GROMACS .gro file of N, CA and C in nm:
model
  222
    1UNK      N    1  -0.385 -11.362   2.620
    1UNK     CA    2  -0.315 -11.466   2.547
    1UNK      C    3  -0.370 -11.601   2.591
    2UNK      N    4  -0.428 -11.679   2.468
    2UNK     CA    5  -0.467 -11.809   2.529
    2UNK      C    6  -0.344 -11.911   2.547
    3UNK      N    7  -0.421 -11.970   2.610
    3UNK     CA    8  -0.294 -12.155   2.628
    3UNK      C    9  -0.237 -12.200   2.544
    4UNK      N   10  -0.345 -12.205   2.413
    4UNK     CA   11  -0.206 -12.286   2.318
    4UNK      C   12  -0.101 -12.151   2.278
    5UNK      N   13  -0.164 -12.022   2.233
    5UNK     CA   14  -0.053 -11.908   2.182
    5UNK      C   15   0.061 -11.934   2.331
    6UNK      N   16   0.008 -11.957   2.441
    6UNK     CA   17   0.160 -11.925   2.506
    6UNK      C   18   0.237 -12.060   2.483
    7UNK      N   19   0.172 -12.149   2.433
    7UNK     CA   20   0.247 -12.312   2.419
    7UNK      C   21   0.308 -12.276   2.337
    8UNK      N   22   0.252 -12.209   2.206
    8UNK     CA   23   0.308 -12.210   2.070
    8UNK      C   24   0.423 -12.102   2.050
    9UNK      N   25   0.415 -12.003   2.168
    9UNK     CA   26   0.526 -11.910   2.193
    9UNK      C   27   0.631 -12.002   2.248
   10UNK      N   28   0.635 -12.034   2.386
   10UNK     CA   29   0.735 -12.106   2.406
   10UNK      C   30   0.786 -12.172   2.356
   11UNK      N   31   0.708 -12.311   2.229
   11UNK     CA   32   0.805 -12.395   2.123
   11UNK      C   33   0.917 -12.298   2.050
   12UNK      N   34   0.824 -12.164   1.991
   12UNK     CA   35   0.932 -12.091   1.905
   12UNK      C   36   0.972 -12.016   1.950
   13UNK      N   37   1.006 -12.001   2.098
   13UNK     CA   38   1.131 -11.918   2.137
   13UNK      C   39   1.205 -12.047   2.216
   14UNK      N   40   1.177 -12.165   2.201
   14UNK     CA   41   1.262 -12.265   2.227
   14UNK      C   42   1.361 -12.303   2.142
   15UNK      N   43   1.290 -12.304   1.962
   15UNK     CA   44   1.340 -12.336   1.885
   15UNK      C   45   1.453 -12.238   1.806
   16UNK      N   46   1.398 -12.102   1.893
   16UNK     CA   47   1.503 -12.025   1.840
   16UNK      C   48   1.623 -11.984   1.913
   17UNK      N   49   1.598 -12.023   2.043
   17UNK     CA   50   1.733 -12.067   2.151
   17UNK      C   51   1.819 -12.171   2.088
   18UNK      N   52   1.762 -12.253   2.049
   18UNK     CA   53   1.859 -12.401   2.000
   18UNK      C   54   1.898 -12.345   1.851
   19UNK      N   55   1.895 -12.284   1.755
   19UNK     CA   56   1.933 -12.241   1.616
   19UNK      C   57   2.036 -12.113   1.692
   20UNK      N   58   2.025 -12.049   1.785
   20UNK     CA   59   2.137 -11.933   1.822
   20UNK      C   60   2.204 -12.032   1.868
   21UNK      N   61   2.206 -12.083   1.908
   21UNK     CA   62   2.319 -12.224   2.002
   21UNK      C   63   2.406 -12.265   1.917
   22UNK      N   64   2.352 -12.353   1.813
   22UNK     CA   65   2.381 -12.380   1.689
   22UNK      C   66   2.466 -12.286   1.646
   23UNK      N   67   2.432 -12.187   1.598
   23UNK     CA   68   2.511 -12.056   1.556
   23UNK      C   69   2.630 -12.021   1.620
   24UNK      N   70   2.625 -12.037   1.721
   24UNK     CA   71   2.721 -11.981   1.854
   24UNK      C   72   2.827 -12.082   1.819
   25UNK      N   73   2.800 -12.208   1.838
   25UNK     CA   74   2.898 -12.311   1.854
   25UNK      C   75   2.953 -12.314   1.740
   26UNK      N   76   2.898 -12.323   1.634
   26UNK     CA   77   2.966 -12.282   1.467
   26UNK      C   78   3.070 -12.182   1.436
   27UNK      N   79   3.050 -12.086   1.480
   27UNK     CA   80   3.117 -11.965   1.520
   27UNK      C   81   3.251 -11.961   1.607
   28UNK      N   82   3.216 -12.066   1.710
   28UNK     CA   83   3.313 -12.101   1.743
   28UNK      C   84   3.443 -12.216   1.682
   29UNK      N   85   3.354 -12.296   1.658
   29UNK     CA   86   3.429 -12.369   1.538
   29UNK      C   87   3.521 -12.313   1.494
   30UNK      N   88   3.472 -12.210   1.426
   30UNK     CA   89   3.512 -12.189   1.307
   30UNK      C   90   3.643 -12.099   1.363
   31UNK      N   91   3.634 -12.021   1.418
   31UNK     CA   92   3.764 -11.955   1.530
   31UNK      C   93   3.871 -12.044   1.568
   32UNK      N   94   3.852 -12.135   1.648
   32UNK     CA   95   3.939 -12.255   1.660
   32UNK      C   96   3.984 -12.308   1.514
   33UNK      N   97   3.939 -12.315   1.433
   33UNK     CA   98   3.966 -12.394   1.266
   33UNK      C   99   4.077 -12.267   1.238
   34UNK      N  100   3.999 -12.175   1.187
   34UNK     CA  101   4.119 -12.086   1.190
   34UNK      C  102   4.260 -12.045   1.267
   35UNK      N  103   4.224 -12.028   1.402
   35UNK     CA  104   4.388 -12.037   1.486
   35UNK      C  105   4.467 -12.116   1.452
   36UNK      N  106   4.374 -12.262   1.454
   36UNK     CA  107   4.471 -12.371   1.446
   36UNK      C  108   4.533 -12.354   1.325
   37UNK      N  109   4.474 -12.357   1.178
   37UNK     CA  110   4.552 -12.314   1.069
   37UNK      C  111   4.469 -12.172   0.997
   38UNK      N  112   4.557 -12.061   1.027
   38UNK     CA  113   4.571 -11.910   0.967
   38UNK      C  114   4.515 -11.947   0.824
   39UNK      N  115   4.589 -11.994   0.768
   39UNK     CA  116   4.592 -12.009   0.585
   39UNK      C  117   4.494 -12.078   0.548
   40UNK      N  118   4.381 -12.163   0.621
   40UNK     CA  119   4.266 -12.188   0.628
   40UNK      C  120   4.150 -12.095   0.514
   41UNK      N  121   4.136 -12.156   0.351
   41UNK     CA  122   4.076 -12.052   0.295
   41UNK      C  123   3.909 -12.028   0.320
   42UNK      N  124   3.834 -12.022   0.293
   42UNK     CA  125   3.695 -12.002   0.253
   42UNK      C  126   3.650 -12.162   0.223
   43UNK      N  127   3.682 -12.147   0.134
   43UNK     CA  128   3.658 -12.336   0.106
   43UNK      C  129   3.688 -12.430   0.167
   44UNK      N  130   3.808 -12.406   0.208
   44UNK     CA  131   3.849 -12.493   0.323
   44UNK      C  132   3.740 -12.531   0.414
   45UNK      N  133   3.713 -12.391   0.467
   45UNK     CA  134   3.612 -12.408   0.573
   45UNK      C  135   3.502 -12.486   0.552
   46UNK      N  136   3.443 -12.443   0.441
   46UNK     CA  137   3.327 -12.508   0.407
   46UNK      C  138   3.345 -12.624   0.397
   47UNK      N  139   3.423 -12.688   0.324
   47UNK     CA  140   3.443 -12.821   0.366
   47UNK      C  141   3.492 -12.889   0.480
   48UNK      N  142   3.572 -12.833   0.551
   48UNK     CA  143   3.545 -12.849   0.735
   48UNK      C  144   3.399 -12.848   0.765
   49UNK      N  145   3.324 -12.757   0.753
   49UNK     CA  146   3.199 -12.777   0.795
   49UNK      C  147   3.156 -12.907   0.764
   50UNK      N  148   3.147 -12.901   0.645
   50UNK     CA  149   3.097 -13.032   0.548
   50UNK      C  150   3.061 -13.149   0.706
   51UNK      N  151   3.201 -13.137   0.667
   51UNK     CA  152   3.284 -13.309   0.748
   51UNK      C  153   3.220 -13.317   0.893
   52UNK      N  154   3.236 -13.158   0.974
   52UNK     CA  155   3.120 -13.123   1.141
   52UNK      C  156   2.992 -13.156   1.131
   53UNK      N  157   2.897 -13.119   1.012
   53UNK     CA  158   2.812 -13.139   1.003
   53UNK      C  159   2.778 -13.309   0.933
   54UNK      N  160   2.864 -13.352   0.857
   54UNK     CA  161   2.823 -13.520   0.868
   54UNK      C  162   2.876 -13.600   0.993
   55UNK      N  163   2.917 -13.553   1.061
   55UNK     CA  164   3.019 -13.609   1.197
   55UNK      C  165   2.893 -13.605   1.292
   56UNK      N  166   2.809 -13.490   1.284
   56UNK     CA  167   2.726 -13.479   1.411
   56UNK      C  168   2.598 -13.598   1.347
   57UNK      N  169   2.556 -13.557   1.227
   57UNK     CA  170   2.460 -13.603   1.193
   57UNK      C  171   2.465 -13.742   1.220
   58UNK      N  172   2.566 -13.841   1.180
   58UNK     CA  173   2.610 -14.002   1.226
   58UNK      C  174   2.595 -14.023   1.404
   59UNK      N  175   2.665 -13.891   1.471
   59UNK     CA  176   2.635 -13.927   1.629
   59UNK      C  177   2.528 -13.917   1.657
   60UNK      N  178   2.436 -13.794   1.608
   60UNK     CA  179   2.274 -13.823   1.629
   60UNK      C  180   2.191 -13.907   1.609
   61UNK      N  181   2.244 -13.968   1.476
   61UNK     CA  182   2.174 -14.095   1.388
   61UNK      C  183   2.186 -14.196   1.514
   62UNK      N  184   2.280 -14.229   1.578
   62UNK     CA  185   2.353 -14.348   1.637
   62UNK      C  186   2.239 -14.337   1.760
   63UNK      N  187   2.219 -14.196   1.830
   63UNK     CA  188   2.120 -14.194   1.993
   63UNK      C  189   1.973 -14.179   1.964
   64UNK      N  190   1.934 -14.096   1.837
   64UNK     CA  191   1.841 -14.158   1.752
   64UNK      C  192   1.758 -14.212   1.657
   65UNK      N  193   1.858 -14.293   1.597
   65UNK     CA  194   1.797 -14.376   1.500
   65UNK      C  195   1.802 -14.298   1.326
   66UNK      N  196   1.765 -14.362   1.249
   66UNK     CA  197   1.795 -14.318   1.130
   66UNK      C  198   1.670 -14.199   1.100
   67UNK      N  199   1.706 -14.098   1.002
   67UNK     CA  200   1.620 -14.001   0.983
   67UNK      C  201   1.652 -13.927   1.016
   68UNK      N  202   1.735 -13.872   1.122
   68UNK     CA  203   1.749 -13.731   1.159
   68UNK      C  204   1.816 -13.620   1.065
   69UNK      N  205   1.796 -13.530   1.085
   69UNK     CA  206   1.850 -13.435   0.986
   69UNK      C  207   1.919 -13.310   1.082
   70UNK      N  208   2.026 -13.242   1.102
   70UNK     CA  209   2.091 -13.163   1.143
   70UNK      C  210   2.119 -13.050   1.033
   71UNK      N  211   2.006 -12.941   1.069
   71UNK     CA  212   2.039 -12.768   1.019
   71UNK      C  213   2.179 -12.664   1.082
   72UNK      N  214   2.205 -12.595   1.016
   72UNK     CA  215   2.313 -12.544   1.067
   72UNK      C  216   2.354 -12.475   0.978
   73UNK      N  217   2.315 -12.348   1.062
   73UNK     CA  218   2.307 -12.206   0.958
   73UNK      C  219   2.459 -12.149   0.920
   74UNK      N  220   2.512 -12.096   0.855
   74UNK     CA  221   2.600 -12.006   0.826
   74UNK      C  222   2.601 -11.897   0.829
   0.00000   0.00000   0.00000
């Protein structure tokens, strides 16, 4: 295995640590959203998300700067 394949391994098993993270914490979210309210439908959620995912995107924007974009799988 040369130098850059192990560079280029490590980015994408870096990048795929931080998207399970992502995942994880969503997941969790979404557990807490529900306890807190049971009757919480499908849509609901999604639009909870909505609102997590423009909430983060503004705090990221704020540490760095405009442009950023926040993925966040379902």
């Amino acid at each position: 295995m040369t130098v850059r394949s192990c560079v280029a391994q490590f980015h994408q098993n870096r990048h795929d640590s931080r998207i399970r993270e992502q995942r994880r914490a969503l997941r969790e979210r979404r557990a807490a959203a529900m306890q807190a309210n049971p009757s919480l439908s499908l849509e609901g959620w999604h639009a909870y998300r909505e609102q997590l995912i423009h909430h983060e995107q503004q705090q990221l924007g704020e540490k760095e700067g405009s442009g950023v974009t926040l993925s966040v799988a379902t």
